[in-house]
Amino acid sequence: MLENYSLLAGQFFGLVSLILCVLAFSSKQDDRLLVLLLSANVAFALQFMFFESWTAAALTGLVIVRIGLARRYPGSKAVMAVVLAASGVASVVTWQGWADLPAIVAMVLGTVGMFLLRGIPMRVLLGLAALAWGLSHLLVGSVGGTLAEVLVLVTNAITIYRLYRAKQRYPEAFD
């Protein structure tokens, strides 16, 4: 019976993340995107905990820290290296099997994107990270999490297109 409640709670937090991710990736403002991603990742971490996917849960917890550090230290390769090292340690400690690999790939792509890139290039790497996270959600059986990542990919692609068009129309605004 407790297992049913855990599965239900995991699905609930996946759906909460879905809503927050769509709001985040529909934003043209990098700061708003990152703040909404913080909230979505709290829900994702809880979801992975309820599904007992410990590597994904640990890495999602580090994603929350990473977002804050990337906002405070944009472009810092040293801070990025510390985040990647912490992710490596967390992955080794929580590793349960090859199903944990997509979460690790997602963490690396998202970390590089958030620390080193802005605008369209950042969103491209975050889109690839969303693809890897989507596989991670699929492997644990999260309906909301999987839908969140699919919608993140679609919303992110639309936002990239909107940013590209705006850059073509108003190149002086993007220098």
mmCIF file with all atom_site columns, C-alpha atoms in Angstrom:
data_model
loop_
_atom_site.group_PDB
_atom_site.id
_atom_site.type_symbol
_atom_site.label_atom_id
_atom_site.label_alt_id
_atom_site.label_comp_id
_atom_site.label_asym_id
_atom_site.label_entity_id
_atom_site.label_seq_id
_atom_site.pdbx_PDB_ins_code
_atom_site.Cartn_x
_atom_site.Cartn_y
_atom_site.Cartn_z
_atom_site.occupancy
_atom_site.B_iso_or_equiv
_atom_site.pdbx_formal_charge
_atom_site.auth_seq_id
_atom_site.auth_comp_id
_atom_site.auth_asym_id
_atom_site.auth_atom_id
_atom_site.pdbx_PDB_model_num
ATOM 1   C CA . MET A 1 1   ? 0.000  0.000  0.000   1.00 0.00 ? 1   MET A CA 1
ATOM 2   C CA . LEU A 1 2   ? 2.838  2.394  0.850   1.00 0.00 ? 2   LEU A CA 1
ATOM 3   C CA . GLU A 1 3   ? 4.375  1.597  -2.545  1.00 0.00 ? 3   GLU A CA 1
ATOM 4   C CA . ASN A 1 4   ? 1.170  2.801  -4.254  1.00 0.00 ? 4   ASN A CA 1
ATOM 5   C CA . TYR A 1 5   ? 1.375  6.111  -2.390  1.00 0.00 ? 5   TYR A CA 1
ATOM 6   C CA . SER A 1 6   ? 5.009  6.517  -3.431  1.00 0.00 ? 6   SER A CA 1
ATOM 7   C CA . LEU A 1 7   ? 4.135  5.910  -7.070  1.00 0.00 ? 7   LEU A CA 1
ATOM 8   C CA . LEU A 1 8   ? 1.211  8.332  -6.858  1.00 0.00 ? 8   LEU A CA 1
ATOM 9   C CA . ALA A 1 9   ? 3.390  10.973 -5.192  1.00 0.00 ? 9   ALA A CA 1
ATOM 10  C CA . GLY A 1 10  ? 6.081  10.480 -7.839  1.00 0.00 ? 10  GLY A CA 1
ATOM 11  C CA . GLN A 1 11  ? 3.521  10.983 -10.603 1.00 0.00 ? 11  GLN A CA 1
ATOM 12  C CA . PHE A 1 12  ? 2.125  14.082 -8.842  1.00 0.00 ? 12  PHE A CA 1
ATOM 13  C CA . PHE A 1 13  ? 5.537  15.755 -8.598  1.00 0.00 ? 13  PHE A CA 1
ATOM 14  C CA . GLY A 1 14  ? 6.215  14.867 -12.227 1.00 0.00 ? 14  GLY A CA 1
ATOM 15  C CA . LEU A 1 15  ? 3.061  16.755 -13.229 1.00 0.00 ? 15  LEU A CA 1
ATOM 16  C CA . VAL A 1 16  ? 4.017  19.763 -11.095 1.00 0.00 ? 16  VAL A CA 1
ATOM 17  C CA . SER A 1 17  ? 7.369  19.797 -12.868 1.00 0.00 ? 17  SER A CA 1
ATOM 18  C CA . LEU A 1 18  ? 5.611  19.654 -16.207 1.00 0.00 ? 18  LEU A CA 1
ATOM 19  C CA . ILE A 1 19  ? 3.796  22.920 -15.554 1.00 0.00 ? 19  ILE A CA 1
ATOM 20  C CA . LEU A 1 20  ? 6.889  24.689 -14.232 1.00 0.00 ? 20  LEU A CA 1
ATOM 21  C CA . CYS A 1 21  ? 9.089  23.538 -17.136 1.00 0.00 ? 21  CYS A CA 1
ATOM 22  C CA . VAL A 1 22  ? 6.688  24.795 -19.774 1.00 0.00 ? 22  VAL A CA 1
ATOM 23  C CA . LEU A 1 23  ? 6.556  28.171 -18.059 1.00 0.00 ? 23  LEU A CA 1
ATOM 24  C CA . ALA A 1 24  ? 10.360 28.260 -17.848 1.00 0.00 ? 24  ALA A CA 1
ATOM 25  C CA . PHE A 1 25  ? 11.139 27.399 -21.447 1.00 0.00 ? 25  PHE A CA 1
ATOM 26  C CA . SER A 1 26  ? 8.471  29.684 -22.850 1.00 0.00 ? 26  SER A CA 1
ATOM 27  C CA . SER A 1 27  ? 10.365 32.634 -21.383 1.00 0.00 ? 27  SER A CA 1
ATOM 28  C CA . LYS A 1 28  ? 12.712 34.686 -23.557 1.00 0.00 ? 28  LYS A CA 1
ATOM 29  C CA . GLN A 1 29  ? 14.486 35.968 -20.440 1.00 0.00 ? 29  GLN A CA 1
ATOM 30  C CA . ASP A 1 30  ? 17.407 33.851 -19.226 1.00 0.00 ? 30  ASP A CA 1
ATOM 31  C CA . ASP A 1 31  ? 16.949 34.893 -15.578 1.00 0.00 ? 31  ASP A CA 1
ATOM 32  C CA . ARG A 1 32  ? 13.252 33.952 -15.508 1.00 0.00 ? 32  ARG A CA 1
ATOM 33  C CA . LEU A 1 33  ? 14.091 30.652 -17.218 1.00 0.00 ? 33  LEU A CA 1
ATOM 34  C CA . LEU A 1 34  ? 16.632 29.794 -14.521 1.00 0.00 ? 34  LEU A CA 1
ATOM 35  C CA . VAL A 1 35  ? 14.384 30.780 -11.591 1.00 0.00 ? 35  VAL A CA 1
ATOM 36  C CA . LEU A 1 36  ? 11.495 28.655 -12.873 1.00 0.00 ? 36  LEU A CA 1
ATOM 37  C CA . LEU A 1 37  ? 13.908 25.781 -13.490 1.00 0.00 ? 37  LEU A CA 1
ATOM 38  C CA . LEU A 1 38  ? 14.885 25.900 -9.819  1.00 0.00 ? 38  LEU A CA 1
ATOM 39  C CA . SER A 1 39  ? 11.289 25.262 -8.793  1.00 0.00 ? 39  SER A CA 1
ATOM 40  C CA . ALA A 1 40  ? 10.780 22.554 -11.415 1.00 0.00 ? 40  ALA A CA 1
ATOM 41  C CA . ASN A 1 41  ? 13.897 20.740 -10.273 1.00 0.00 ? 41  ASN A CA 1
ATOM 42  C CA . VAL A 1 42  ? 12.763 20.654 -6.657  1.00 0.00 ? 42  VAL A CA 1
ATOM 43  C CA . ALA A 1 43  ? 9.661  18.816 -7.880  1.00 0.00 ? 43  ALA A CA 1
ATOM 44  C CA . PHE A 1 44  ? 11.791 16.555 -10.130 1.00 0.00 ? 44  PHE A CA 1
ATOM 45  C CA . ALA A 1 45  ? 14.077 15.659 -7.205  1.00 0.00 ? 45  ALA A CA 1
ATOM 46  C CA . LEU A 1 46  ? 11.061 14.697 -5.106  1.00 0.00 ? 46  LEU A CA 1
ATOM 47  C CA . GLN A 1 47  ? 9.665  12.686 -8.003  1.00 0.00 ? 47  GLN A CA 1
ATOM 48  C CA . PHE A 1 48  ? 12.899 10.725 -8.454  1.00 0.00 ? 48  PHE A CA 1
ATOM 49  C CA . MET A 1 49  ? 13.076 10.093 -4.707  1.00 0.00 ? 49  MET A CA 1
ATOM 50  C CA . PHE A 1 50  ? 9.568  8.626  -4.703  1.00 0.00 ? 50  PHE A CA 1
ATOM 51  C CA . PHE A 1 51  ? 10.539 6.418  -7.665  1.00 0.00 ? 51  PHE A CA 1
ATOM 52  C CA . GLU A 1 52  ? 13.743 5.416  -5.826  1.00 0.00 ? 52  GLU A CA 1
ATOM 53  C CA . SER A 1 53  ? 15.965 6.555  -8.676  1.00 0.00 ? 53  SER A CA 1
ATOM 54  C CA . TRP A 1 54  ? 18.746 7.746  -6.402  1.00 0.00 ? 54  TRP A CA 1
ATOM 55  C CA . THR A 1 55  ? 21.286 8.893  -9.001  1.00 0.00 ? 55  THR A CA 1
ATOM 56  C CA . ALA A 1 56  ? 18.676 10.994 -10.794 1.00 0.00 ? 56  ALA A CA 1
ATOM 57  C CA . ALA A 1 57  ? 17.456 12.363 -7.442  1.00 0.00 ? 57  ALA A CA 1
ATOM 58  C CA . ALA A 1 58  ? 20.982 13.274 -6.315  1.00 0.00 ? 58  ALA A CA 1
ATOM 59  C CA . LEU A 1 59  ? 21.873 14.861 -9.641  1.00 0.00 ? 59  LEU A CA 1
ATOM 60  C CA . THR A 1 60  ? 18.612 16.795 -9.697  1.00 0.00 ? 60  THR A CA 1
ATOM 61  C CA . GLY A 1 61  ? 19.480 18.114 -6.239  1.00 0.00 ? 61  GLY A CA 1
ATOM 62  C CA . LEU A 1 62  ? 22.821 19.222 -7.663  1.00 0.00 ? 62  LEU A CA 1
ATOM 63  C CA . VAL A 1 63  ? 20.996 20.802 -10.620 1.00 0.00 ? 63  VAL A CA 1
ATOM 64  C CA . ILE A 1 64  ? 19.299 23.100 -8.114  1.00 0.00 ? 64  ILE A CA 1
ATOM 65  C CA . VAL A 1 65  ? 22.693 24.135 -6.716  1.00 0.00 ? 65  VAL A CA 1
ATOM 66  C CA . ARG A 1 66  ? 24.115 24.386 -10.241 1.00 0.00 ? 66  ARG A CA 1
ATOM 67  C CA . ILE A 1 67  ? 21.423 26.810 -11.385 1.00 0.00 ? 67  ILE A CA 1
ATOM 68  C CA . GLY A 1 68  ? 22.172 29.116 -8.469  1.00 0.00 ? 68  GLY A CA 1
ATOM 69  C CA . LEU A 1 69  ? 25.927 28.915 -9.046  1.00 0.00 ? 69  LEU A CA 1
ATOM 70  C CA . ALA A 1 70  ? 25.573 29.444 -12.810 1.00 0.00 ? 70  ALA A CA 1
ATOM 71  C CA . ARG A 1 71  ? 23.573 32.608 -12.162 1.00 0.00 ? 71  ARG A CA 1
ATOM 72  C CA . ARG A 1 72  ? 26.124 33.888 -9.649  1.00 0.00 ? 72  ARG A CA 1
ATOM 73  C CA . TYR A 1 73  ? 29.284 32.811 -11.535 1.00 0.00 ? 73  TYR A CA 1
ATOM 74  C CA . PRO A 1 74  ? 28.426 32.853 -15.247 1.00 0.00 ? 74  PRO A CA 1
ATOM 75  C CA . GLY A 1 75  ? 31.324 31.696 -17.412 1.00 0.00 ? 75  GLY A CA 1
ATOM 76  C CA . SER A 1 76  ? 33.338 30.351 -14.482 1.00 0.00 ? 76  SER A CA 1
ATOM 77  C CA . LYS A 1 77  ? 35.124 27.216 -15.628 1.00 0.00 ? 77  LYS A CA 1
ATOM 78  C CA . ALA A 1 78  ? 36.426 26.605 -12.098 1.00 0.00 ? 78  ALA A CA 1
ATOM 79  C CA . VAL A 1 79  ? 32.956 26.583 -10.531 1.00 0.00 ? 79  VAL A CA 1
ATOM 80  C CA . MET A 1 80  ? 31.685 24.479 -13.438 1.00 0.00 ? 80  MET A CA 1
ATOM 81  C CA . ALA A 1 81  ? 34.482 21.959 -12.782 1.00 0.00 ? 81  ALA A CA 1
ATOM 82  C CA . VAL A 1 82  ? 33.501 21.747 -9.100  1.00 0.00 ? 82  VAL A CA 1
ATOM 83  C CA . VAL A 1 83  ? 29.857 21.092 -10.056 1.00 0.00 ? 83  VAL A CA 1
ATOM 84  C CA . LEU A 1 84  ? 30.919 18.409 -12.541 1.00 0.00 ? 84  LEU A CA 1
ATOM 85  C CA . ALA A 1 85  ? 33.205 16.805 -9.932  1.00 0.00 ? 85  ALA A CA 1
ATOM 86  C CA . ALA A 1 86  ? 30.399 16.796 -7.344  1.00 0.00 ? 86  ALA A CA 1
ATOM 87  C CA . SER A 1 87  ? 28.131 15.233 -9.963  1.00 0.00 ? 87  SER A CA 1
ATOM 88  C CA . GLY A 1 88  ? 30.716 12.535 -10.600 1.00 0.00 ? 88  GLY A CA 1
ATOM 89  C CA . VAL A 1 89  ? 30.993 11.732 -6.902  1.00 0.00 ? 89  VAL A CA 1
ATOM 90  C CA . ALA A 1 90  ? 27.208 11.661 -6.488  1.00 0.00 ? 90  ALA A CA 1
ATOM 91  C CA . SER A 1 91  ? 26.904 9.378  -9.509  1.00 0.00 ? 91  SER A CA 1
ATOM 92  C CA . VAL A 1 92  ? 29.477 6.917  -8.200  1.00 0.00 ? 92  VAL A CA 1
ATOM 93  C CA . VAL A 1 93  ? 27.917 6.829  -4.723  1.00 0.00 ? 93  VAL A CA 1
ATOM 94  C CA . THR A 1 94  ? 24.322 6.344  -5.943  1.00 0.00 ? 94  THR A CA 1
ATOM 95  C CA . TRP A 1 95  ? 24.916 4.247  -9.094  1.00 0.00 ? 95  TRP A CA 1
ATOM 96  C CA . GLN A 1 96  ? 22.329 1.470  -9.448  1.00 0.00 ? 96  GLN A CA 1
ATOM 97  C CA . GLY A 1 97  ? 22.887 0.476  -13.070 1.00 0.00 ? 97  GLY A CA 1
ATOM 98  C CA . TRP A 1 98  ? 23.016 1.632  -16.675 1.00 0.00 ? 98  TRP A CA 1
ATOM 99  C CA . ALA A 1 99  ? 19.568 3.208  -16.355 1.00 0.00 ? 99  ALA A CA 1
ATOM 100 C CA . ASP A 1 100 ? 21.351 5.979  -14.399 1.00 0.00 ? 100 ASP A CA 1
ATOM 101 C CA . LEU A 1 101 ? 23.453 6.985  -17.423 1.00 0.00 ? 101 LEU A CA 1
ATOM 102 C CA . PRO A 1 102 ? 20.899 9.346  -19.057 1.00 0.00 ? 102 PRO A CA 1
ATOM 103 C CA . ALA A 1 103 ? 20.725 11.439 -15.871 1.00 0.00 ? 103 ALA A CA 1
ATOM 104 C CA . ILE A 1 104 ? 24.521 11.744 -15.853 1.00 0.00 ? 104 ILE A CA 1
ATOM 105 C CA . VAL A 1 105 ? 24.603 12.807 -19.519 1.00 0.00 ? 105 VAL A CA 1
ATOM 106 C CA . ALA A 1 106 ? 21.836 15.325 -18.837 1.00 0.00 ? 106 ALA A CA 1
ATOM 107 C CA . MET A 1 107 ? 23.736 16.778 -15.890 1.00 0.00 ? 107 MET A CA 1
ATOM 108 C CA . VAL A 1 108 ? 26.927 17.253 -17.911 1.00 0.00 ? 108 VAL A CA 1
ATOM 109 C CA . LEU A 1 109 ? 25.138 18.876 -20.873 1.00 0.00 ? 109 LEU A CA 1
ATOM 110 C CA . GLY A 1 110 ? 23.099 21.178 -18.654 1.00 0.00 ? 110 GLY A CA 1
ATOM 111 C CA . THR A 1 111 ? 26.130 22.188 -16.605 1.00 0.00 ? 111 THR A CA 1
ATOM 112 C CA . VAL A 1 112 ? 28.227 23.112 -19.631 1.00 0.00 ? 112 VAL A CA 1
ATOM 113 C CA . GLY A 1 113 ? 25.292 24.974 -21.187 1.00 0.00 ? 113 GLY A CA 1
ATOM 114 C CA . MET A 1 114 ? 24.458 26.989 -18.096 1.00 0.00 ? 114 MET A CA 1
ATOM 115 C CA . PHE A 1 115 ? 28.000 27.992 -17.218 1.00 0.00 ? 115 PHE A CA 1
ATOM 116 C CA . LEU A 1 116 ? 29.502 28.655 -20.620 1.00 0.00 ? 116 LEU A CA 1
ATOM 117 C CA . LEU A 1 117 ? 26.633 29.658 -22.903 1.00 0.00 ? 117 LEU A CA 1
ATOM 118 C CA . ARG A 1 118 ? 23.752 32.156 -23.136 1.00 0.00 ? 118 ARG A CA 1
ATOM 119 C CA . GLY A 1 119 ? 20.735 32.663 -25.379 1.00 0.00 ? 119 GLY A CA 1
ATOM 120 C CA . ILE A 1 120 ? 20.208 30.213 -28.236 1.00 0.00 ? 120 ILE A CA 1
ATOM 121 C CA . PRO A 1 121 ? 23.358 28.076 -27.683 1.00 0.00 ? 121 PRO A CA 1
ATOM 122 C CA . MET A 1 122 ? 22.437 27.605 -23.999 1.00 0.00 ? 122 MET A CA 1
ATOM 123 C CA . ARG A 1 123 ? 18.922 26.551 -24.942 1.00 0.00 ? 123 ARG A CA 1
ATOM 124 C CA . VAL A 1 124 ? 20.247 24.062 -27.518 1.00 0.00 ? 124 VAL A CA 1
ATOM 125 C CA . LEU A 1 125 ? 22.356 22.309 -24.872 1.00 0.00 ? 125 LEU A CA 1
ATOM 126 C CA . LEU A 1 126 ? 19.494 22.481 -22.368 1.00 0.00 ? 126 LEU A CA 1
ATOM 127 C CA . GLY A 1 127 ? 17.295 20.889 -25.036 1.00 0.00 ? 127 GLY A CA 1
ATOM 128 C CA . LEU A 1 128 ? 19.750 18.012 -25.413 1.00 0.00 ? 128 LEU A CA 1
ATOM 129 C CA . ALA A 1 129 ? 19.834 17.706 -21.625 1.00 0.00 ? 129 ALA A CA 1
ATOM 130 C CA . ALA A 1 130 ? 16.013 17.576 -21.639 1.00 0.00 ? 130 ALA A CA 1
ATOM 131 C CA . LEU A 1 131 ? 16.188 14.711 -24.128 1.00 0.00 ? 131 LEU A CA 1
ATOM 132 C CA . ALA A 1 132 ? 18.481 12.776 -21.776 1.00 0.00 ? 132 ALA A CA 1
ATOM 133 C CA . TRP A 1 133 ? 16.319 13.638 -18.742 1.00 0.00 ? 133 TRP A CA 1
ATOM 134 C CA . GLY A 1 134 ? 13.274 12.470 -20.723 1.00 0.00 ? 134 GLY A CA 1
ATOM 135 C CA . LEU A 1 135 ? 14.882 9.068  -21.143 1.00 0.00 ? 135 LEU A CA 1
ATOM 136 C CA . SER A 1 136 ? 15.627 9.012  -17.422 1.00 0.00 ? 136 SER A CA 1
ATOM 137 C CA . HIS A 1 137 ? 11.957 9.777  -16.625 1.00 0.00 ? 137 HIS A CA 1
ATOM 138 C CA . LEU A 1 138 ? 10.811 7.146  -19.097 1.00 0.00 ? 138 LEU A CA 1
ATOM 139 C CA . LEU A 1 139 ? 13.032 4.524  -17.472 1.00 0.00 ? 139 LEU A CA 1
ATOM 140 C CA . VAL A 1 140 ? 11.529 5.154  -13.997 1.00 0.00 ? 140 VAL A CA 1
ATOM 141 C CA . GLY A 1 141 ? 7.974  5.210  -15.371 1.00 0.00 ? 141 GLY A CA 1
ATOM 142 C CA . SER A 1 142 ? 7.122  8.850  -14.725 1.00 0.00 ? 142 SER A CA 1
ATOM 143 C CA . VAL A 1 143 ? 4.293  10.003 -16.958 1.00 0.00 ? 143 VAL A CA 1
ATOM 144 C CA . GLY A 1 144 ? 4.476  13.651 -15.860 1.00 0.00 ? 144 GLY A CA 1
ATOM 145 C CA . GLY A 1 145 ? 8.262  13.785 -15.987 1.00 0.00 ? 145 GLY A CA 1
ATOM 146 C CA . THR A 1 146 ? 8.386  12.269 -19.458 1.00 0.00 ? 146 THR A CA 1
ATOM 147 C CA . LEU A 1 147 ? 5.676  14.633 -20.717 1.00 0.00 ? 147 LEU A CA 1
ATOM 148 C CA . ALA A 1 148 ? 7.498  17.536 -19.063 1.00 0.00 ? 148 ALA A CA 1
ATOM 149 C CA . GLU A 1 149 ? 10.667 16.815 -20.993 1.00 0.00 ? 149 GLU A CA 1
ATOM 150 C CA . VAL A 1 150 ? 8.807  16.326 -24.294 1.00 0.00 ? 150 VAL A CA 1
ATOM 151 C CA . LEU A 1 151 ? 7.007  19.622 -23.790 1.00 0.00 ? 151 LEU A CA 1
ATOM 152 C CA . VAL A 1 152 ? 10.265 21.257 -22.710 1.00 0.00 ? 152 VAL A CA 1
ATOM 153 C CA . LEU A 1 153 ? 11.808 20.133 -26.009 1.00 0.00 ? 153 LEU A CA 1
ATOM 154 C CA . VAL A 1 154 ? 8.905  21.511 -28.047 1.00 0.00 ? 154 VAL A CA 1
ATOM 155 C CA . THR A 1 155 ? 8.636  24.748 -26.057 1.00 0.00 ? 155 THR A CA 1
ATOM 156 C CA . ASN A 1 156 ? 12.396 25.212 -26.115 1.00 0.00 ? 156 ASN A CA 1
ATOM 157 C CA . ALA A 1 157 ? 12.494 24.713 -29.903 1.00 0.00 ? 157 ALA A CA 1
ATOM 158 C CA . ILE A 1 158 ? 9.757  27.319 -30.370 1.00 0.00 ? 158 ILE A CA 1
ATOM 159 C CA . THR A 1 159 ? 11.593 29.770 -28.098 1.00 0.00 ? 159 THR A CA 1
ATOM 160 C CA . ILE A 1 160 ? 14.853 29.185 -29.986 1.00 0.00 ? 160 ILE A CA 1
ATOM 161 C CA . TYR A 1 161 ? 13.022 29.957 -33.221 1.00 0.00 ? 161 TYR A CA 1
ATOM 162 C CA . ARG A 1 162 ? 11.501 33.117 -31.700 1.00 0.00 ? 162 ARG A CA 1
ATOM 163 C CA . LEU A 1 163 ? 14.910 34.264 -30.471 1.00 0.00 ? 163 LEU A CA 1
ATOM 164 C CA . TYR A 1 164 ? 16.448 33.532 -33.877 1.00 0.00 ? 164 TYR A CA 1
ATOM 165 C CA . ARG A 1 165 ? 13.767 35.577 -35.646 1.00 0.00 ? 165 ARG A CA 1
ATOM 166 C CA . ALA A 1 166 ? 14.147 38.439 -33.179 1.00 0.00 ? 166 ALA A CA 1
ATOM 167 C CA . LYS A 1 167 ? 17.914 38.369 -33.724 1.00 0.00 ? 167 LYS A CA 1
ATOM 168 C CA . GLN A 1 168 ? 17.377 38.546 -37.492 1.00 0.00 ? 168 GLN A CA 1
ATOM 169 C CA . ARG A 1 169 ? 14.975 41.480 -37.176 1.00 0.00 ? 169 ARG A CA 1
ATOM 170 C CA . TYR A 1 170 ? 16.838 43.410 -34.486 1.00 0.00 ? 170 TYR A CA 1
ATOM 171 C CA . PRO A 1 171 ? 20.526 42.400 -34.625 1.00 0.00 ? 171 PRO A CA 1
ATOM 172 C CA . GLU A 1 172 ? 21.633 45.454 -32.654 1.00 0.00 ? 172 GLU A CA 1
ATOM 173 C CA . ALA A 1 173 ? 19.638 44.245 -29.628 1.00 0.00 ? 173 ALA A CA 1
ATOM 174 C CA . PHE A 1 174 ? 21.682 41.027 -29.431 1.00 0.00 ? 174 PHE A CA 1
ATOM 175 C CA . ASP A 1 175 ? 25.237 42.354 -29.511 1.00 0.00 ? 175 ASP A CA 1
#
